[in-house]
XYZ file of C-alpha atoms in Angstrom:
561
model
C -0.120 0.208 -0.220
C 1.152 3.164 -1.210
C 1.012 6.250 1.310
C -0.345 9.415 -0.513
C 1.850 12.255 0.300
C 0.528 15.189 2.378
C 2.178 18.089 1.041
C -0.232 19.992 -1.125
C 0.314 20.073 -5.145
C 1.913 22.985 -6.094
C 1.082 24.200 -9.678
C 2.042 26.452 -12.376
C 0.054 29.273 -11.575
C 1.378 28.930 -8.063
C 4.871 29.238 -8.999
C 4.171 32.001 -11.553
C 2.494 34.660 -9.194
C 4.383 33.296 -6.249
C 7.194 34.936 -8.400
C 5.680 37.925 -9.619
C 4.825 38.850 -6.105
C 8.534 38.128 -4.707
C 9.975 40.498 -7.809
C 7.357 43.313 -6.755
C 9.212 42.992 -3.232
C 12.463 42.985 -4.182
C 12.037 45.881 -6.329
C 9.926 48.049 -5.208
C 10.151 47.524 -1.472
C 13.373 46.424 -0.441
C 14.435 49.711 -2.136
C 12.035 51.831 -0.289
C 12.569 50.317 3.071
C 15.873 50.443 2.737
C 15.966 54.488 1.941
C 13.712 54.864 4.925
C 16.087 52.920 6.697
C 19.067 54.705 5.845
C 17.480 58.153 6.732
C 16.461 57.367 10.504
C 19.785 54.357 11.393
C 23.579 55.956 11.926
C 25.728 53.194 12.599
C 23.066 50.510 13.761
C 21.280 53.013 15.841
C 17.958 54.863 15.608
C 19.113 58.256 14.741
C 16.903 61.309 13.376
C 19.591 63.638 13.716
C 19.891 64.123 9.663
C 16.624 65.817 9.291
C 16.859 68.387 11.904
C 20.540 69.382 10.219
C 19.029 69.177 6.707
C 16.451 71.584 7.155
C 18.474 73.665 9.697
C 19.973 75.085 6.329
C 17.613 78.035 4.744
C 17.940 76.068 1.185
C 16.811 73.041 1.980
C 13.568 74.210 4.216
C 12.795 77.078 1.397
C 12.712 74.018 -1.024
C 10.018 71.773 1.232
C 8.223 74.881 1.548
C 8.548 75.976 -2.763
C 7.562 72.375 -3.265
C 4.280 72.427 -1.183
C 3.106 76.107 -1.893
C 3.817 75.364 -5.270
C 2.079 72.247 -5.918
C -0.968 73.646 -3.810
C -0.912 76.624 -5.872
C -0.725 74.374 -9.392
C -3.431 71.850 -8.102
C -5.808 74.987 -7.098
C -5.256 76.342 -10.905
C -5.495 73.451 -12.574
C -9.103 72.361 -10.995
C -10.283 75.810 -11.411
C -8.985 75.846 -15.299
C -10.007 72.512 -16.011
C -13.805 71.746 -14.605
C -15.245 74.648 -16.275
C -13.825 73.163 -19.630
C -14.580 69.624 -18.631
C -18.413 70.272 -18.107
C -18.321 72.733 -21.450
C -16.702 70.293 -23.511
C -18.622 67.022 -22.098
C -21.720 68.468 -20.993
C -22.927 71.352 -23.268
C -23.633 71.853 -26.927
C -20.244 73.684 -27.665
C -19.270 73.527 -30.937
C -16.218 71.040 -32.028
C -16.318 69.617 -28.785
C -14.879 66.695 -29.980
C -11.246 68.142 -31.307
C -11.439 70.750 -28.568
C -10.701 67.503 -26.283
C -8.146 65.965 -28.554
C -6.335 69.368 -28.375
C -6.451 69.392 -24.512
C -5.688 65.510 -23.780
C -2.896 66.357 -25.937
C -0.756 68.157 -23.889
C -0.642 64.989 -21.305
C 1.165 63.343 -24.479
C 3.931 66.109 -24.275
C 6.686 65.116 -22.145
C 6.613 68.205 -19.256
C 10.247 69.197 -19.618
C 9.928 69.409 -23.480
C 6.388 71.652 -22.488
C 9.460 73.668 -20.084
C 12.059 73.933 -23.345
C 9.025 75.411 -25.143
C 8.077 78.002 -22.837
C 11.857 79.407 -21.973
C 11.784 79.881 -25.814
C 8.407 81.558 -25.937
C 9.031 84.057 -22.713
C 12.872 83.917 -22.173
C 13.183 87.755 -20.719
C 16.115 88.002 -23.552
C 15.255 86.496 -26.668
C 11.866 85.199 -25.999
C 9.397 84.902 -29.454
C 6.434 86.328 -27.414
C 8.437 88.789 -25.473
C 10.105 90.249 -28.847
C 6.628 90.174 -30.196
C 5.189 92.388 -27.231
C 8.134 94.273 -27.113
C 7.566 95.048 -31.175
C 3.619 95.731 -31.324
C 3.652 97.682 -27.818
C 7.588 99.642 -28.401
C 8.634 98.500 -24.683
C 12.072 98.319 -23.679
C 12.072 95.764 -21.780
C 10.659 92.165 -22.015
C 6.849 91.832 -20.061
C 7.417 88.532 -18.960
C 10.405 86.478 -17.370
C 9.641 82.779 -17.556
C 12.261 82.293 -15.098
C 10.343 83.006 -11.853
C 8.410 81.219 -9.414
C 4.840 82.474 -11.561
C 6.474 81.433 -14.386
C 7.073 77.880 -12.915
C 3.498 77.641 -11.629
C 2.156 78.796 -15.484
C 4.238 75.996 -17.098
C 3.291 73.193 -14.074
C -0.153 73.890 -14.278
C -0.308 74.087 -18.319
C 1.347 70.840 -18.486
C -0.474 68.435 -15.069
C -3.445 70.508 -15.628
C -4.697 67.576 -18.012
C -4.289 64.849 -15.514
C -7.631 66.702 -13.543
C -9.035 67.258 -16.800
C -9.131 63.768 -17.793
C -10.612 62.821 -14.405
C -12.924 65.555 -14.367
C -14.493 65.070 -17.537
C -14.600 61.232 -17.840
C -16.284 60.984 -14.530
C -19.111 63.908 -15.462
C -19.968 62.093 -18.855
C -20.850 58.967 -16.842
C -22.636 60.833 -13.517
C -26.148 59.567 -13.210
C -28.073 62.603 -14.684
C -31.330 62.330 -12.356
C -30.781 64.517 -9.748
C -29.684 67.489 -12.176
C -33.236 67.124 -14.044
C -34.842 67.041 -10.837
C -33.848 70.411 -10.508
C -34.236 71.982 -14.168
C -38.132 70.658 -13.395
C -37.762 72.544 -9.983
C -36.820 75.415 -11.974
C -33.420 76.185 -11.132
C -30.893 77.642 -13.956
C -28.297 75.378 -15.980
C -25.231 77.454 -13.288
C -27.811 77.031 -10.258
C -27.898 73.371 -10.885
C -23.936 73.321 -11.635
C -23.130 74.599 -8.587
C -25.719 72.703 -6.107
C -26.065 69.551 -7.965
C -23.507 68.631 -10.506
C -20.147 70.351 -8.213
C -21.051 67.940 -4.971
C -21.292 65.144 -7.132
C -18.654 65.616 -9.063
C -16.542 66.038 -5.121
C -14.665 62.805 -5.465
C -13.567 63.184 -9.332
C -12.591 67.005 -8.813
C -10.601 65.347 -5.453
C -8.600 62.965 -7.383
C -7.738 64.933 -10.275
C -6.593 67.679 -7.971
C -4.109 65.121 -6.305
C -3.065 63.542 -9.177
C -1.467 67.266 -9.924
C -0.304 68.221 -6.786
C 1.606 64.756 -7.024
C 2.760 64.932 -10.225
C 3.770 68.483 -10.090
C 5.774 68.111 -6.469
C 7.210 65.087 -8.045
C 8.606 66.785 -11.181
C 12.040 67.395 -11.882
C 12.399 68.497 -15.155
C 9.933 71.648 -15.463
C 11.288 72.822 -12.063
C 15.238 72.445 -13.620
C 14.582 74.245 -16.710
C 12.556 77.003 -15.609
C 13.094 77.369 -11.831
C 17.121 76.680 -11.378
C 18.192 79.555 -13.564
C 15.743 81.624 -11.379
C 17.094 80.285 -8.237
C 13.623 78.873 -7.207
C 14.768 75.417 -5.797
C 12.031 72.487 -4.851
C 13.079 69.359 -3.199
C 13.519 66.973 -6.360
C 16.339 69.836 -7.439
C 17.822 69.616 -3.825
C 17.878 66.156 -4.408
C 19.357 65.806 -7.627
C 21.944 68.235 -6.149
C 23.221 66.405 -3.407
C 23.549 62.904 -5.548
C 25.922 65.023 -8.117
C 28.367 65.895 -5.254
C 28.966 62.039 -5.059
C 30.061 62.050 -1.364
C 28.651 59.997 1.724
C 27.396 63.681 3.627
C 25.429 64.306 -0.038
C 23.960 61.063 -0.338
C 22.682 61.201 3.351
C 21.342 64.786 2.755
C 19.527 63.486 -0.888
C 18.542 60.701 1.636
C 16.695 62.376 4.243
C 15.027 64.400 1.309
C 13.449 61.932 -0.945
C 11.929 60.548 2.018
C 10.271 63.768 3.216
C 9.240 63.799 -0.411
C 7.994 60.076 -0.508
C 6.150 60.589 2.796
C 4.228 63.686 1.399
C 3.320 62.208 -1.697
C 2.039 58.702 -0.761
C 0.991 60.463 3.033
C -1.418 62.495 1.087
C -2.559 59.657 -1.719
C -3.322 57.539 1.586
C -5.369 59.750 3.240
C -7.524 61.118 0.903
C -8.633 57.622 -0.640
C -9.045 57.060 3.396
C -11.170 60.042 3.867
C -12.938 59.571 0.138
C -13.865 55.937 1.090
C -15.245 57.215 4.589
C -18.096 60.003 2.841
C -20.719 58.189 0.055
C -21.317 59.893 -2.921
C -23.575 57.409 -4.600
C -26.877 58.987 -6.259
C -29.995 56.388 -5.995
C -31.048 55.539 -9.807
C -32.277 52.915 -11.862
C -30.357 52.147 -15.160
C -27.829 54.380 -16.042
C -28.496 57.183 -19.089
C -26.004 59.641 -20.134
C -26.287 63.272 -18.398
C -28.547 66.172 -20.893
C -26.538 68.395 -23.131
C -27.109 71.781 -21.730
C -28.049 73.913 -24.270
C -25.741 77.653 -23.734
C -27.557 79.917 -26.109
C -25.870 83.363 -26.195
C -22.799 82.297 -24.352
C -22.013 79.529 -27.032
C -19.550 82.130 -28.582
C -17.801 83.263 -25.479
C -17.741 79.851 -24.681
C -16.249 78.425 -27.697
C -13.299 81.745 -27.463
C -12.309 80.900 -23.987
C -12.140 76.998 -24.480
C -10.149 77.946 -28.198
C -7.937 80.176 -26.621
C -7.000 77.862 -23.633
C -6.328 75.456 -26.154
C -3.998 77.226 -28.644
C -2.152 78.678 -25.227
C -1.215 75.301 -23.597
C -0.742 73.027 -26.895
C -0.421 74.483 -30.257
C 1.834 77.747 -29.031
C 4.626 75.424 -27.494
C 4.670 73.099 -30.280
C 4.549 75.502 -32.983
C 7.995 77.117 -30.612
C 9.112 73.739 -30.697
C 8.634 72.687 -34.176
C 9.271 76.865 -35.516
C 13.029 76.468 -33.658
C 13.966 72.979 -35.151
C 13.337 74.430 -38.652
C 15.064 77.857 -38.400
C 17.814 78.171 -40.515
C 19.599 80.666 -37.770
C 18.247 81.145 -34.455
C 19.849 84.955 -34.854
C 17.634 86.169 -37.756
C 14.284 85.066 -35.628
C 11.222 84.001 -37.048
C 11.106 85.126 -40.986
C 10.328 83.223 -43.867
C 13.586 83.015 -45.530
C 15.346 81.388 -42.314
C 13.088 78.204 -42.498
C 14.550 75.038 -43.679
C 15.735 71.717 -42.524
C 19.428 72.644 -42.324
C 19.880 71.890 -38.535
C 17.992 68.334 -39.405
C 20.543 66.936 -41.543
C 23.466 67.034 -38.215
C 21.486 65.616 -35.638
C 20.228 62.719 -37.572
C 24.098 62.242 -38.903
C 25.052 62.613 -35.231
C 26.050 58.577 -34.042
C 25.493 60.061 -30.386
C 22.088 61.222 -31.083
C 21.459 58.034 -33.047
C 22.589 55.832 -30.130
C 20.545 57.379 -27.823
C 16.991 56.987 -29.639
C 17.728 53.632 -30.664
C 18.810 52.752 -26.574
C 16.168 54.401 -25.336
C 13.907 52.251 -27.762
C 15.535 49.686 -26.485
C 15.183 50.178 -23.150
C 11.257 50.767 -23.023
C 10.864 48.015 -25.033
C 12.705 45.511 -22.659
C 10.683 46.716 -19.719
C 7.075 47.180 -21.594
C 7.639 43.490 -22.288
C 8.426 42.524 -18.698
C 6.304 44.877 -16.754
C 3.217 43.666 -19.013
C 3.964 40.055 -18.009
C 3.858 40.911 -14.443
C 1.012 43.300 -14.632
C -0.672 40.268 -15.880
C -0.043 38.382 -13.108
C -0.987 40.478 -10.738
C -4.136 41.592 -12.135
C -5.013 37.879 -12.220
C -4.050 37.790 -9.222
C -5.925 40.564 -7.499
C -9.386 39.732 -10.040
C -9.538 36.306 -10.448
C -8.312 34.037 -7.272
C -9.458 33.960 -3.666
C -6.038 34.074 -2.435
C -5.566 36.223 0.811
C -3.851 39.158 0.386
C -4.315 38.800 -3.124
C -4.856 42.639 -3.209
C -1.041 43.070 -2.093
C 0.725 42.835 -5.166
C -2.000 45.477 -6.608
C -0.880 47.628 -3.430
C 2.540 47.181 -3.859
C 2.417 48.654 -7.896
C 0.289 51.229 -6.541
C 3.625 52.195 -4.242
C 6.044 52.070 -6.632
C 3.372 54.357 -9.400
C 2.444 57.150 -6.390
C 6.451 57.645 -5.283
C 8.191 60.672 -7.073
C 10.703 59.211 -9.580
C 13.593 61.202 -7.746
C 12.864 58.724 -5.005
C 12.998 55.678 -6.777
C 16.072 56.275 -8.583
C 17.839 57.345 -5.214
C 16.405 53.970 -3.925
C 17.226 51.867 -6.227
C 21.251 53.466 -6.162
C 21.382 52.764 -2.660
C 20.251 49.304 -2.809
C 21.679 47.893 -5.728
C 25.265 49.017 -5.754
C 26.310 46.085 -4.337
C 24.888 45.421 -0.877
C 22.025 43.416 -1.391
C 22.881 40.875 -3.877
C 22.876 42.906 -7.073
C 25.012 45.099 -8.434
C 23.053 47.071 -11.116
C 24.611 50.742 -10.904
C 25.169 52.402 -13.883
C 23.812 49.679 -16.238
C 20.518 49.541 -18.675
C 18.840 46.985 -15.853
C 18.952 50.017 -12.896
C 16.957 51.733 -15.591
C 14.557 49.057 -16.739
C 13.867 48.246 -12.934
C 13.079 51.956 -12.425
C 10.535 52.303 -14.977
C 8.763 49.165 -14.217
C 8.380 50.707 -10.371
C 7.297 53.806 -11.732
C 5.112 53.015 -14.763
C 3.691 49.395 -13.976
C 0.652 50.971 -12.109
C -1.897 51.958 -15.457
C -0.939 48.471 -17.297
C -2.105 46.939 -13.882
C -5.460 48.695 -13.791
C -6.033 48.244 -17.417
C -5.829 44.636 -17.460
C -7.166 43.830 -14.179
C -10.475 45.832 -16.002
C -10.277 43.787 -19.029
C -9.932 40.705 -16.715
C -13.076 41.526 -14.856
C -14.986 41.307 -17.619
C -13.540 37.540 -18.417
C -16.295 34.430 -17.154
C -14.393 32.307 -15.102
C -16.191 29.208 -16.363
C -13.777 29.672 -20.027
C -10.687 28.853 -17.671
C -12.149 26.089 -15.612
C -13.360 24.351 -18.799
C -9.238 24.337 -20.172
C -8.656 22.860 -16.593
C -11.076 20.205 -16.925
C -10.269 19.369 -20.270
C -6.875 18.689 -19.316
C -4.728 21.856 -20.042
C -1.975 23.153 -17.689
C -3.225 26.458 -16.169
C -0.421 27.990 -18.148
C -1.898 26.698 -21.170
C -5.199 27.693 -20.289
C -3.378 31.636 -20.155
C -1.915 31.800 -23.503
C -4.484 30.086 -25.535
C -7.432 31.577 -23.976
C -7.529 34.021 -21.516
C -4.339 36.487 -22.832
C -6.424 36.463 -26.626
C -9.765 37.805 -24.543
C -7.848 40.345 -23.033
C -5.498 40.988 -25.999
C -6.303 44.702 -26.386
C -5.524 45.233 -23.034
C -2.729 43.595 -23.159
C -1.110 45.641 -26.112
C -2.752 49.218 -24.171
C -0.833 47.933 -21.206
C 2.461 47.494 -23.081
C 1.933 50.551 -24.698
C 1.362 52.470 -20.831
C 4.909 51.362 -19.745
C 6.969 51.923 -23.031
C 6.012 55.174 -24.118
C 6.927 57.378 -20.772
C 9.866 54.678 -20.117
C 11.070 56.271 -23.538
C 11.060 59.999 -23.090
C 11.685 59.468 -19.332
C 14.246 62.018 -17.629
C 14.008 61.818 -14.060
C 15.354 58.604 -12.993
C 17.321 58.225 -16.131
C 19.013 61.556 -15.244
C 20.160 59.839 -11.940
C 20.775 56.244 -13.169
C 22.512 56.762 -16.659
C 26.262 55.414 -16.895
C 28.830 56.315 -19.714
C 27.140 53.750 -21.914
C 23.487 53.901 -21.197
C 22.267 57.828 -22.198
C 19.033 58.432 -23.292
C 17.516 60.603 -25.149
C 15.530 62.288 -22.470
C 19.101 62.581 -20.482
C 20.376 64.091 -23.847
C 17.685 66.299 -24.875
C 18.224 68.068 -20.837
C 22.068 68.082 -21.490
C 20.775 69.834 -25.066
C 18.987 72.594 -23.057
C 21.233 73.006 -20.261
C 23.904 73.679 -22.052
C 22.368 76.612 -24.603
C 22.305 74.311 -27.648
C 18.599 75.102 -28.337
C 18.178 74.122 -32.078
C 19.484 70.705 -31.452
C 17.307 70.431 -28.107
C 14.124 71.803 -30.270
C 15.148 68.620 -33.366
C 15.405 66.274 -30.443
C 12.059 67.646 -29.043
C 10.236 67.117 -32.108
C 11.623 63.879 -32.798
C 10.117 62.867 -29.846
C 6.932 63.976 -29.565
C 6.845 62.597 -33.229
C 7.659 59.314 -31.757
C 5.133 59.818 -28.800
C 1.846 60.502 -31.228
C 2.934 57.501 -33.336
C 2.675 55.406 -29.889
C -0.195 57.008 -29.276
C -2.212 56.581 -32.016
C -1.676 53.004 -32.058
C -2.849 52.661 -28.244
C -5.833 54.829 -29.081
C -6.628 52.236 -32.175
C -5.772 49.392 -30.453
C -7.879 50.557 -27.577
C -10.711 52.032 -30.048
C -10.527 55.447 -28.046
C -10.882 54.438 -24.780
C -7.037 54.983 -23.539
C -4.273 57.191 -24.339
C -0.938 58.794 -23.041
């Protein structure tokens, strides 16, 4: 008689999911945990004196207050601008609504540091295109605007992070239950009264969520503060952290660690606080079948509303893009915007420069590898959270969210400290540390996209495959993946595109042989090579737009970068 083994059967599903979770723990939890540990432990003893030492320096304290104040102002301005535009585009008979939506969302595709370069070209106090135009038109002796001020920094951050709020608010507004609004109109309330008393309170969760995304994005941004703020001596936490890392000594790394933990606590603490607060309130409306909210007729306000949205779209998207393209096509920058000064002369040296081409291909390669690995991990994490009943199944999803909400500069510093040979791996200055950083930062949207699709797939199909004798990996390959293929492709692009043009993490993690296109562009702008920087910016924008068109096609218009 053969005694049956009492050990549980270990199948491929358990192995794959367990390995995915271990990867997340090793590359997300460990680095962030090491970063926090190093900020409060010195020579094996608990010691927070580094915080007192760092913030006793006025420049660091100023950077902290600047970060908080600027991020709050950017959040407020973004919501004040995008809420009325989301309402006009999504809920009224505004002419050309579809085109306005496309233009406004397009600024979401533009890498923030490219936008910063564009506005330095437009509002540079010495040679800015707009400043020169205003000086000529109004016979001014001095430039009316200076982009290198706190106001200029807030302006650029608002323009390029307000799409976060616009997308969040507009999608929620178009899907909200119209019952209460219709009841208010029947009771005799005017459209503006309905908007103030009914729509605005119902939209509170989406407004707060959109504002929070803007706050975290603005506070975590490095490219815009470095290009716009630092020339005007305006420091924020991200620029101070990078400055300390560039020092290269132990004191610099320790100071950077202290500031990085402060920024991480600020971003993630606010995120989880808002999630907890929103979870304590009920914003559900009572109703039967959901219907599309009624379109509000603007009447005599249609013209002014169209003008308002059109002017903002022109300023936020068309003007900066036009500046970048125009600069890239100039034969000589010193001659200015003249018809006989345009051509492709500046493009030929860039396209023939092996260093530039290597950076482009390198960035495409790193983004491709990160997207492939990240999409595979995202599939297993999404499957775990939506298709299993395992206790703690939501933990990997939370880990991915923590990585996505952690500022890029914090992730980069954590990876430097952890994976420089101290914890089993030495990835410093290699391509793999760049790829890991992209995975940690950009997997969130991929997981969300794939999870949403998996939740709509019936479990009976998987069970039928398993009952037929197929292994779980075979079922996953032949049944699950084909059914959610569009979401998998969309998730791949959601990792690939931001990884391709990423700047902040790449700027801290690249080595002599791993320079990326974002780092190259930042260096060109830093060393005042404006024309080559513009050409590279246009190349980045063209690749991003092509990728976005593919993503839009695959997702049937539901997902875009």
